[in-house]
């Protein structure tokens, strides 16, 4: 499973990607 908390990935992505990924994480948490 991919670790969404990797700081190197967050640092390498634009703010739009970070916001999108945050939304995805919330959706995944909602399904759990």
PDB file of C-alpha atoms in Angstrom:
ATOM      1  CA  UNK A   1       0.000   0.000   0.000  1.00  0.00           C
ATOM      2  CA  UNK A   2       1.250   3.482  -0.865  1.00  0.00           C
ATOM      3  CA  UNK A   3       2.140   5.667   2.101  1.00  0.00           C
ATOM      4  CA  UNK A   4       0.466   9.070   1.518  1.00  0.00           C
ATOM      5  CA  UNK A   5       2.497  10.641   4.332  1.00  0.00           C
ATOM      6  CA  UNK A   6       5.838  10.503   2.489  1.00  0.00           C
ATOM      7  CA  UNK A   7       7.263  14.030   2.890  1.00  0.00           C
ATOM      8  CA  UNK A   8       9.421  13.768  -0.231  1.00  0.00           C
ATOM      9  CA  UNK A   9       6.315  13.103  -2.329  1.00  0.00           C
ATOM     10  CA  UNK A  10       4.373  15.949  -0.736  1.00  0.00           C
ATOM     11  CA  UNK A  11       7.296  18.306  -1.291  1.00  0.00           C
ATOM     12  CA  UNK A  12       7.542  17.301  -4.942  1.00  0.00           C
ATOM     13  CA  UNK A  13       3.862  17.867  -5.740  1.00  0.00           C
ATOM     14  CA  UNK A  14       2.026  21.126  -6.430  1.00  0.00           C
ATOM     15  CA  UNK A  15      -0.549  22.442  -3.970  1.00  0.00           C
ATOM     16  CA  UNK A  16      -3.389  21.287  -6.210  1.00  0.00           C
ATOM     17  CA  UNK A  17      -2.159  17.698  -6.008  1.00  0.00           C
ATOM     18  CA  UNK A  18      -1.832  17.925  -2.224  1.00  0.00           C
ATOM     19  CA  UNK A  19      -5.392  19.213  -1.927  1.00  0.00           C
ATOM     20  CA  UNK A  20      -6.664  16.489  -4.257  1.00  0.00           C
ATOM     21  CA  UNK A  21      -4.836  13.770  -2.342  1.00  0.00           C
ATOM     22  CA  UNK A  22      -6.210  15.135   0.952  1.00  0.00           C
ATOM     23  CA  UNK A  23      -9.715  14.798  -0.485  1.00  0.00           C
ATOM     24  CA  UNK A  24      -8.958  11.224  -1.558  1.00  0.00           C
ATOM     25  CA  UNK A  25      -7.679  10.384   1.919  1.00  0.00           C
ATOM     26  CA  UNK A  26     -10.886  11.736   3.479  1.00  0.00           C
ATOM     27  CA  UNK A  27     -12.949   9.639   1.068  1.00  0.00           C
ATOM     28  CA  UNK A  28     -10.949   6.514   1.916  1.00  0.00           C
ATOM     29  CA  UNK A  29     -11.348   7.164   5.635  1.00  0.00           C
ATOM     30  CA  UNK A  30     -15.076   7.566   5.080  1.00  0.00           C
ATOM     31  CA  UNK A  31     -15.269   4.118   3.462  1.00  0.00           C
ATOM     32  CA  UNK A  32     -13.366   2.397   6.278  1.00  0.00           C
TER      33      UNK A  32
END
